[in-house]
Short mmCIF file of C-alpha atoms in Angstrom, two decimals:
data_model
loop_
_atom_site.label_atom_id
_atom_site.label_comp_id
_atom_site.label_asym_id
_atom_site.label_seq_id
_atom_site.Cartn_x
_atom_site.Cartn_y
_atom_site.Cartn_z
CA MET A 731 14.50 30.51 -61.73
CA HIS A 732 11.68 30.46 -64.28
CA LEU A 733 10.12 27.50 -62.47
CA ILE A 734 10.08 29.53 -59.28
CA TRP A 735 8.35 32.58 -60.79
CA GLU A 736 5.98 30.64 -63.04
CA ASN A 737 5.23 27.78 -60.67
CA VAL A 738 6.14 28.21 -56.99
CA VAL A 739 5.15 31.88 -56.80
CA LYS A 740 2.06 31.36 -58.94
CA ASN A 741 0.95 28.43 -56.77
CA LEU A 742 1.39 30.48 -53.61
CA MET A 743 -0.92 33.14 -55.03
CA HIS A 744 -3.47 30.44 -55.83
CA HIS A 745 -3.21 29.15 -52.26
CA TRP A 746 -3.90 32.63 -50.88
CA THR A 747 -6.96 33.09 -53.09
CA GLY A 748 -8.41 29.57 -52.68
CA GLN A 749 -7.81 28.63 -56.34
CA TYR A 750 -5.21 25.91 -55.90
CA LYS A 751 -6.56 22.57 -57.16
CA ASP A 752 -9.79 22.81 -55.15
CA LEU A 753 -7.91 22.60 -51.85
CA ASP A 754 -9.33 24.37 -48.82
CA THR A 755 -7.18 25.73 -45.99
CA GLY A 756 -7.52 22.58 -43.88
CA THR A 757 -6.43 23.30 -40.32
CA GLU A 758 -4.79 26.61 -41.31
CA ASP A 759 -6.26 29.99 -42.28
CA TYR A 760 -3.92 31.40 -44.96
CA GLN A 761 -6.54 32.51 -47.50
CA ILE A 762 -6.99 36.24 -48.06
CA HIS A 763 -10.56 37.57 -48.19
CA PRO A 764 -11.69 38.38 -51.78
CA SER A 765 -12.38 42.03 -50.96
CA VAL A 766 -8.90 42.38 -49.47
CA TRP A 767 -7.36 40.70 -52.51
CA ASP A 768 -9.24 43.11 -54.79
CA ALA A 769 -7.83 46.04 -52.82
CA ILE A 770 -4.34 44.58 -53.19
CA GLY A 771 -4.91 44.28 -56.93
CA GLU A 772 -6.00 47.91 -57.25
CA ALA A 773 -3.00 49.11 -55.25
CA SER A 774 -0.73 46.92 -57.38
CA ALA A 775 -2.00 48.43 -60.63
CA ALA A 776 -1.84 51.97 -59.22
CA SER A 777 1.79 51.53 -58.17
CA GLY A 778 2.85 51.66 -61.82
CA ASP A 779 2.47 55.46 -61.75
CA THR A 780 4.97 55.86 -58.91
CA ILE A 781 7.50 53.19 -59.96
CA PRO A 782 10.00 54.42 -62.60
CA GLY A 783 9.99 52.74 -65.98
CA ILE A 784 13.63 51.66 -65.51
CA PHE A 785 12.34 49.17 -62.92
CA GLY A 786 10.42 47.26 -65.59
CA PRO A 787 6.84 46.94 -66.90
CA ARG A 788 3.92 48.26 -64.89
CA PRO A 789 2.80 45.77 -62.20
CA PRO A 790 -0.51 44.18 -63.25
CA ASN A 791 -3.68 44.07 -61.19
CA VAL A 792 -3.00 40.88 -59.26
CA ALA A 793 -6.72 40.28 -58.68
CA SER A 794 -8.20 40.76 -62.15
CA ASP A 795 -5.41 40.77 -64.77
CA LYS A 796 -4.71 37.19 -65.86
CA LEU A 797 -2.95 37.94 -69.17
CA SER A 798 -0.12 40.36 -68.36
CA TRP A 799 1.86 38.03 -66.12
CA THR A 800 5.29 36.89 -67.26
CA ALA A 801 8.26 35.54 -65.35
CA ASP A 802 9.67 39.08 -65.32
CA THR A 803 6.54 40.80 -63.97
CA ARG A 804 5.89 38.07 -61.43
CA SER A 805 9.50 38.27 -60.25
CA PHE A 806 9.27 42.03 -59.70
CA TRP A 807 5.88 41.82 -58.01
CA PHE A 808 6.99 39.06 -55.67
CA GLN A 809 10.23 40.79 -54.65
CA TYR A 810 9.11 44.41 -54.34
CA VAL A 811 5.35 44.94 -54.57
CA GLY A 812 4.19 41.87 -52.66
CA PRO A 813 6.15 42.52 -49.44
CA VAL A 814 4.52 45.96 -49.22
CA LEU A 815 0.93 45.17 -50.15
CA LEU A 816 0.70 41.83 -48.31
CA ALA A 817 1.86 43.25 -44.97
CA ARG A 818 -0.91 42.99 -42.34
CA ARG A 819 -3.22 41.31 -44.87
CA PHE A 820 -3.05 37.72 -43.58
CA THR A 821 -5.05 36.58 -40.58
CA ARG A 822 -1.87 35.37 -38.87
CA PRO A 823 1.61 36.95 -39.02
CA LYS A 824 3.31 33.60 -39.62
CA TYR A 825 1.99 33.42 -43.20
CA TYR A 826 3.52 36.79 -44.06
CA LYS A 827 6.80 35.88 -42.34
CA HIS A 828 6.92 32.66 -44.35
CA PHE A 829 6.39 34.64 -47.56
CA VAL A 830 9.04 37.24 -46.66
CA CYS A 831 11.49 34.45 -45.85
CA LEU A 832 11.15 33.16 -49.41
CA VAL A 833 11.63 36.67 -50.82
CA SER A 834 14.85 37.08 -48.83
CA LEU A 835 16.17 33.72 -50.00
CA LEU A 836 15.38 34.46 -53.65
CA ARG A 837 17.03 37.85 -53.45
CA LYS A 838 20.12 36.23 -52.03
CA CYS A 839 20.10 33.74 -54.93
CA LEU A 840 19.99 36.65 -57.41
CA GLN A 841 23.10 38.35 -56.01
CA PHE A 842 25.88 39.02 -58.48
CA GLU A 843 28.41 37.29 -56.25
CA LEU A 844 27.96 34.68 -53.53
CA THR A 845 30.36 33.53 -50.85
CA THR A 846 30.58 30.00 -49.51
CA ALA A 847 28.92 31.14 -46.29
CA GLU A 848 26.02 32.71 -48.22
CA ILE A 849 25.51 29.50 -50.20
CA SER A 850 25.28 27.63 -46.90
CA GLU A 851 22.68 30.16 -45.71
CA ILE A 852 20.68 29.56 -48.89
CA ARG A 853 20.80 25.79 -48.41
CA GLU A 854 19.76 25.93 -44.74
CA GLY A 855 17.17 28.62 -45.42
CA PHE A 856 15.37 26.61 -48.10
CA ILE A 857 15.35 23.54 -45.86
CA VAL A 858 13.56 25.51 -43.14
CA TRP A 859 11.22 27.19 -45.65
CA VAL A 860 10.16 23.88 -47.24
CA GLN A 861 9.52 22.36 -43.82
CA GLU A 862 7.30 25.31 -42.89
CA TYR A 863 5.57 25.10 -46.27
CA GLU A 864 4.68 21.48 -45.58
CA GLN A 865 3.29 22.42 -42.17
CA ILE A 866 1.15 25.26 -43.56
CA TYR A 867 -0.06 23.96 -46.92
CA TYR A 868 0.49 20.19 -46.98
CA GLN A 869 -0.24 19.68 -43.27
CA TYR A 870 1.10 16.12 -43.57
CA ASN A 871 -2.27 15.01 -44.90
CA PRO A 872 -2.15 12.49 -47.83
CA ASP A 873 -5.33 14.06 -49.21
CA ARG A 874 -3.41 17.32 -49.64
CA LEU A 875 -0.44 15.77 -51.44
CA SER A 876 -1.11 17.94 -54.50
CA ALA A 877 0.15 20.91 -52.46
CA CYS A 878 3.70 19.52 -52.84
CA PRO A 879 4.64 19.64 -56.53
CA LEU A 880 8.13 18.75 -57.69
CA THR A 881 9.16 22.43 -57.83
CA ILE A 882 8.90 22.70 -54.05
CA HIS A 883 11.42 19.87 -53.71
CA ALA A 884 13.61 21.54 -56.36
CA LEU A 885 14.19 24.47 -53.99
CA LEU A 886 16.33 22.17 -51.86
CA HIS A 887 18.78 21.74 -54.75
CA ILE A 888 19.30 25.44 -55.65
CA ALA A 889 22.37 25.72 -53.42
CA ASP A 890 23.88 22.65 -55.05
CA SER A 891 23.28 24.15 -58.51
CA ILE A 892 24.98 27.38 -57.46
CA GLU A 893 28.02 25.48 -56.21
CA ALA A 894 28.18 23.48 -59.44
CA ALA A 895 27.45 26.18 -62.03
CA GLY A 896 27.74 29.56 -60.34
CA PRO A 897 25.13 32.27 -59.55
CA VAL A 898 21.75 31.74 -61.15
CA TRP A 899 22.04 34.82 -63.39
CA ALA A 900 24.80 33.02 -65.31
CA TYR A 901 22.46 30.37 -66.73
CA TRP A 902 18.86 31.48 -66.31
CA ALA A 903 16.41 31.57 -69.22
CA PHE A 904 15.82 35.32 -69.58
CA PRO A 905 18.49 35.84 -72.32
CA VAL A 906 17.14 32.87 -74.25
CA GLU A 907 13.61 34.27 -74.04
CA ARG A 908 14.77 37.63 -75.37
CA TYR A 909 16.70 35.94 -78.18
CA CYS A 910 13.61 33.94 -79.17
CA GLY A 911 11.65 37.18 -79.21
CA SER A 912 14.17 38.70 -81.62
CA LEU A 913 13.53 35.83 -84.06
CA GLN A 914 9.84 36.59 -84.51
CA PRO A 915 10.34 39.47 -87.01
CA ALA A 916 12.38 37.08 -89.18
CA ILE A 917 9.30 34.98 -90.00
CA LEU A 918 8.23 36.32 -93.39
CA ASN A 919 6.45 33.22 -94.69
CA ARG A 920 3.65 31.57 -92.72
CA ARG A 921 3.94 28.37 -94.71
CA TYR A 922 7.68 27.94 -94.10
CA PRO A 923 8.40 29.72 -90.81
CA TYR A 924 11.32 27.51 -89.81
CA ALA A 925 13.13 28.09 -93.07
CA CYS A 926 12.94 31.84 -92.43
CA ILE A 927 14.26 31.43 -88.88
CA ASN A 928 17.10 29.20 -90.04
CA ARG A 929 18.15 31.67 -92.73
CA HIS A 930 18.01 34.56 -90.26
CA ILE A 931 20.19 32.73 -87.71
CA ILE A 932 22.75 31.75 -90.36
CA ASP A 933 22.96 35.30 -91.71
CA ARG A 934 23.41 36.80 -88.25
CA SER A 935 26.07 34.23 -87.38
CA ARG A 936 28.01 34.97 -90.55
CA LEU A 937 27.79 38.70 -89.95
CA THR A 938 29.00 38.29 -86.36
CA HIS A 939 31.86 36.08 -87.54
CA ILE A 940 32.98 38.69 -90.07
CA LYS A 941 32.86 41.45 -87.43
CA LEU A 942 35.06 39.47 -85.06
CA VAL A 943 37.57 38.17 -87.62
CA TYR A 944 38.13 41.45 -89.49
CA GLN A 945 37.40 43.81 -86.55
CA VAL A 946 34.80 45.80 -88.49
CA GLY A 947 32.09 45.88 -85.85
CA ASP A 948 31.53 49.63 -86.13
CA GLN A 949 31.39 49.59 -89.95
CA LEU A 950 28.87 46.73 -90.07
CA ARG A 951 26.70 47.99 -87.24
CA MET A 952 23.04 47.47 -88.18
CA GLY A 953 21.75 50.27 -85.97
CA PRO A 954 22.89 53.77 -85.04
CA PRO A 955 26.15 53.96 -83.04
CA CYS A 956 25.83 54.07 -79.30
CA SER A 957 26.99 57.41 -77.98
CA GLU A 958 26.71 59.19 -74.66
CA THR A 959 24.40 62.18 -75.09
CA GLY A 960 23.93 64.97 -72.60
CA THR A 961 25.99 67.76 -71.11
CA ALA A 962 28.97 66.80 -68.96
CA VAL A 963 30.16 69.05 -66.15
CA MET A 964 33.82 69.22 -65.17
CA GLY A 965 34.41 67.50 -61.87
CA TYR A 966 31.30 65.32 -62.17
CA ASP A 967 32.27 62.19 -64.06
CA THR A 968 29.44 59.89 -63.02
CA PHE A 969 26.52 61.57 -64.79
CA VAL A 970 25.41 63.91 -67.59
CA LEU A 971 22.70 66.56 -67.62
CA LEU A 972 19.76 66.31 -70.00
CA PRO A 973 17.15 68.85 -71.16
CA PRO A 974 14.87 70.65 -70.60
CA ARG A 975 16.94 73.59 -69.39
CA ARG A 976 15.49 76.74 -67.85
CA ALA A 977 16.63 79.83 -65.99
CA LEU A 978 15.78 79.92 -62.28
CA GLN A 979 15.61 83.02 -60.08
CA LEU A 980 17.03 82.39 -56.61
CA ASN A 981 14.65 83.56 -53.92
CA LYS A 982 15.71 84.24 -50.33
CA ALA A 983 14.65 80.79 -49.04
CA LEU A 984 16.57 78.93 -51.76
CA GLN A 985 19.63 81.14 -51.27
CA ASP A 986 19.66 80.22 -47.57
CA LYS A 987 19.49 76.53 -48.42
CA ILE A 988 22.36 76.88 -50.89
CA MET A 989 24.39 78.76 -48.29
CA SER A 990 23.90 75.92 -45.80
CA CYS A 991 25.33 73.54 -48.39
CA LEU A 992 28.28 75.78 -49.36
CA CYS A 993 29.33 76.58 -45.78
CA THR A 994 30.04 72.90 -45.12
CA ARG A 995 32.20 72.72 -48.26
CA PHE A 996 34.28 75.90 -48.32
CA GLU A 997 36.26 77.74 -45.66
CA THR A 998 35.25 81.10 -47.10
CA PRO A 999 33.27 83.25 -44.61
CA PRO A 1000 29.50 83.01 -45.15
CA ARG A 1001 29.20 86.72 -45.84
CA GLU A 1002 31.70 86.47 -48.69
CA LEU A 1003 30.02 83.35 -50.05
CA ARG A 1004 26.65 85.05 -50.20
CA LYS A 1005 28.15 87.83 -52.31
CA LEU A 1006 29.26 85.23 -54.85
CA LEU A 1007 25.76 83.82 -55.35
CA PRO A 1008 24.24 84.92 -58.68
CA ALA A 1009 20.67 86.15 -58.86
CA GLU A 1010 19.88 83.65 -61.61
CA VAL A 1011 21.11 80.10 -62.20
CA THR A 1012 20.50 77.39 -64.77
CA GLN A 1013 18.33 74.43 -63.86
CA TRP A 1014 18.10 71.16 -65.79
CA GLY A 1015 15.18 68.78 -66.05
CA ARG A 1016 17.01 65.43 -65.96
CA LEU A 1017 20.30 63.75 -65.20
CA ARG A 1018 21.47 60.33 -66.31
CA ILE A 1019 23.99 58.22 -64.47
CA ARG A 1020 26.61 57.04 -66.92
CA ASN A 1021 27.25 53.46 -68.02
CA ASP A 1022 23.55 52.67 -68.58
CA GLY A 1023 22.52 54.04 -65.20
CA ASP A 1024 19.22 55.53 -64.09
CA THR A 1025 17.65 58.62 -65.63
CA ILE A 1026 16.35 60.88 -62.85
CA ARG A 1027 13.94 63.76 -63.34
CA ALA A 1028 13.55 67.02 -61.43
CA SER A 1029 9.95 67.42 -60.31
CA SER A 1030 9.88 71.16 -61.10
CA LEU A 1031 10.38 70.46 -64.82
CA ALA A 1032 8.82 66.99 -65.07
CA ALA A 1033 5.75 66.56 -67.30
CA SER A 1034 3.35 64.98 -64.79
CA ASP A 1035 0.16 65.63 -66.77
CA MET A 1036 0.76 62.77 -69.22
CA GLU A 1037 -1.66 59.89 -68.81
CA ASP A 1038 1.02 57.18 -68.88
CA SER A 1039 3.74 59.08 -67.01
CA ARG A 1040 5.76 57.24 -64.36
CA ASP A 1041 7.35 59.14 -61.50
CA ALA A 1042 11.17 59.10 -61.60
CA THR A 1043 11.79 62.06 -59.27
CA PHE A 1044 12.38 60.23 -55.96
CA VAL A 1045 15.98 59.33 -55.19
CA ARG A 1046 18.28 57.81 -52.66
CA TYR A 1047 21.16 60.01 -51.53
CA GLU A 1048 23.86 59.71 -48.89
CA LEU A 1049 25.35 62.41 -46.67
CA LEU A 1050 27.97 62.59 -43.97
CA VAL A 1051 26.23 63.25 -40.65
CA ASP A 1052 27.80 64.13 -37.32
CA ARG A 1053 27.15 61.29 -34.91
CA ASN A 1054 27.50 63.70 -31.95
CA ALA A 1055 25.35 66.50 -33.39
CA ARG A 1056 23.09 66.46 -30.30
CA TYR A 1057 26.00 66.95 -27.92
CA ARG A 1058 27.50 70.43 -27.90
CA ASN A 1059 30.89 69.62 -26.37
CA GLN A 1060 31.58 66.34 -28.16
CA ARG A 1061 34.02 66.15 -31.06
CA VAL A 1062 32.66 65.79 -34.59
CA ILE A 1063 32.45 62.20 -35.84
CA LEU A 1064 31.15 61.99 -39.39
CA GLU A 1065 29.43 58.85 -40.66
CA PRO A 1066 27.56 58.18 -43.92
CA ARG A 1067 23.78 57.97 -43.66
CA THR A 1068 21.19 57.14 -46.30
CA PHE A 1069 18.21 59.39 -47.03
CA TYR A 1070 15.28 59.33 -49.47
CA GLY A 1071 13.50 62.27 -51.01
CA GLN A 1072 12.08 63.98 -54.08
CA LEU A 1073 14.50 65.78 -56.37
CA GLN A 1074 12.86 69.14 -57.08
CA ASN A 1075 15.59 71.06 -58.93
CA ILE A 1076 18.94 70.35 -60.57
CA ILE A 1077 20.96 73.57 -60.35
CA VAL A 1078 24.25 74.47 -62.04
CA LEU A 1079 25.97 77.09 -59.91
CA GLU A 1080 28.99 79.11 -61.10
CA LEU A 1081 31.06 80.52 -58.23
CA PRO A 1082 33.68 83.13 -59.22
CA PHE A 1083 36.35 83.16 -56.51
CA THR A 1084 37.92 86.58 -57.10
CA ALA A 1085 40.60 86.05 -54.45
CA THR A 1086 42.17 83.15 -56.33
CA GLY A 1087 41.12 84.23 -59.80
CA GLU A 1088 39.44 80.88 -60.39
CA SER A 1089 35.83 79.85 -60.79
CA GLN A 1090 34.20 76.60 -59.78
CA THR A 1091 31.11 74.92 -61.19
CA LEU A 1092 28.85 73.05 -58.79
CA VAL A 1093 25.84 70.91 -59.61
CA LEU A 1094 23.40 70.98 -56.72
CA GLY A 1095 20.18 69.12 -56.06
CA VAL A 1096 17.22 70.60 -54.22
CA ILE A 1097 15.63 67.66 -52.41
CA GLN A 1098 12.62 67.41 -50.13
CA ARG A 1099 13.35 64.64 -47.68
CA CYS A 1100 11.00 61.75 -46.85
CA GLU A 1101 10.48 61.38 -43.11
CA VAL A 1102 11.09 57.64 -42.77
CA THR A 1103 9.21 56.14 -39.83
CA GLU A 1104 9.77 52.41 -40.33
CA GLU A 1105 12.27 50.25 -42.19
CA ILE A 1106 12.50 46.61 -43.24
CA THR A 1107 16.26 46.43 -43.63
CA SER A 1108 16.39 42.90 -44.98
CA LEU A 1109 14.15 43.85 -47.92
CA ASP A 1110 15.35 47.47 -48.34
CA ILE A 1111 11.80 48.82 -47.84
CA HIS A 1112 11.34 52.15 -46.08
CA TYR A 1113 8.01 53.65 -44.98
CA TYR A 1114 7.09 57.31 -44.65
CA GLU A 1115 3.84 59.19 -44.12
CA ARG A 1116 4.84 62.78 -44.83
CA MET A 1117 7.52 64.84 -46.51
CA GLY A 1118 10.08 66.72 -44.46
CA ALA A 1119 12.37 69.69 -44.92
CA VAL A 1120 13.93 70.86 -48.18
CA GLU A 1121 17.72 70.77 -48.39
CA VAL A 1122 20.38 71.45 -51.00
CA VAL A 1123 23.07 68.80 -51.55
CA ASP A 1124 25.82 68.14 -54.03
CA ILE A 1125 24.28 66.11 -56.85
CA ALA A 1126 27.10 63.57 -56.59
CA THR A 1127 25.53 62.30 -53.37
CA VAL A 1128 22.47 61.14 -55.35
CA GLN A 1129 22.95 57.43 -55.92
CA CYS A 1130 19.91 56.14 -57.82
CA VAL A 1131 16.21 56.53 -58.52
CA VAL A 1132 13.74 54.71 -56.26
CA GLY A 1133 10.11 53.67 -56.56
CA ARG A 1134 7.15 54.17 -54.25
CA ILE A 1135 4.07 52.13 -53.44
CA ARG A 1136 1.00 53.50 -51.68
CA ASP A 1137 0.02 51.16 -48.85
CA ARG A 1138 -3.19 52.41 -47.26
CA ASN A 1139 -2.24 55.53 -45.23
CA ARG A 1140 1.51 55.54 -45.92
CA TRP A 1141 4.09 55.24 -48.67
CA ALA A 1142 6.73 52.53 -49.06
CA VAL A 1143 10.02 53.35 -50.79
CA ILE A 1144 11.44 50.41 -52.73
CA ASP A 1145 15.13 50.43 -53.58
CA ARG A 1146 16.32 47.79 -56.03
CA SER A 1147 20.01 48.81 -56.13
CA GLY A 1148 21.07 47.18 -52.87
CA ALA A 1149 24.80 47.43 -52.18
CA LEU A 1150 25.65 48.02 -55.86
CA SER A 1151 25.09 51.79 -55.64
CA ARG A 1152 26.56 53.43 -52.57
CA ALA A 1153 28.44 56.67 -52.05
CA ILE A 1154 32.16 56.43 -51.35
CA PHE A 1155 33.69 59.05 -49.05
CA ASN A 1156 37.40 59.69 -48.69
CA VAL A 1157 39.22 60.19 -45.40
CA ASP A 1158 38.92 63.98 -45.66
CA GLY A 1159 35.15 63.78 -45.57
CA GLU A 1160 34.64 64.96 -49.16
CA LEU A 1161 32.63 63.01 -51.71
#
C-alpha cells in the first residue's frame, strides 16, 4: 500500500497540477487551474481545525507544503479530504469520477475482512480503472509512455495478493515504519550507530522473552500500567465520563427537550415525569468510548480558544424513527436511522421513582442536528449547510466522533468508522 500512497497518488496529484515529468494534458483537460489548486490547499490546511486529532495529523496544504507529506497523511487526504475538496473542481466530471473510483477501491482493500465476492469486485474494478487511466493520461501515445509506471500495473495484482496473503493490513509497512522510529532514540553514539541499534534490539528481545517465559509482564513493564480512567455509570458499559464537571440549571426549553426524550422511554404520565426532574443536574465535558475508542467533547465545556485546538464535538448517532410518522392512521414501524450533529451537553440525570422506591441514572446528550442535504453513500460523506433543531437523546445512541471539512458554501461530514460502529437495537425497540 505504501507504493500506492507514495507513488500512484502522488503521481496523480502531479498530473492534476502539470508537474508530472513535463507532460502536458495531450488531448485531455485534466489539469486544475493554479488558483483553484491554491484554494484547495488553503481549505485542506484549514480542515485540521474541524477534524478531530484521533483521525490523525493535520492535513497539509496540498498546494504549498512539500515537506509534511507521509504515506499516512497522503492516505488520509486521498480518502477523506480529496473527495470533498476536488468535487466540481475539474473541467469535466469524468476526471473526478475516475478519482472517486480509485478511492472506493482502496477503501475496499483496507477493509478488515473481505469476502470472495468483494475480492472479485476489487480485481474487476482495478482492471476498469487502469483502462480508464490509460485513456486519460497515457492516451495510447508512445511519447506519453512515462505516464504508465510499474506501480500502475501493480494495481492489477492487488486482488491476487489478497487471495494469497490476506487483507492488506496484515502485511503493510506501517508497523515496520513505527518500529524503525522507535529505534532512533537508541542511537547514543554517532560513530557506531549500528552497534547501539543492535544492542537495543537484543536487550528488548531478551526482556520480552523473560516476560513471556516467566509471565512477569506487569512487573517488568517499562512504562506506567494501562488503566481505564474516568467515571463509569451503571447501565452504560460502553463509555466513561471525563472532566470537566459542572452544575447545570435546567431552563424551561431544556426541560421540554428532556421530557420529549423521557416520554418515549417510560410509561409514566408526562405530568408525573416532569415532577421528577431536578432543577439542577451535573454536566460533563467529555466522554470516552471504551477499548481505545473516541474521546468526544461537549461544546458547552470545550476550550475552543486554544490556537491549536481541534473540534471533537460533532458526532454520529442513531435513533429509531417511525417510518409511518407522516400518516396518522398507520401503525408504528420503527427503523434505525443515522443522524449527525454537535454534542452540546452531556447530562447525568437522577430520576427518583417514588412509586417503586427505586432511582435510575440516565446519561443524556443534548445535540443540535445537522440538516443533511446531500450524501455520497459510497464514500460516507454527508453535506449540510445549516444546523437544525436541538434534541435530547440517550448518550448510548452516540456511536463515534466525526470530522468536518468546509467546502465553499457548505460543510461536509466525514465518517471514518464505516460499518464498524453502529447501534444495535433489540426487538423491543430499546437500545
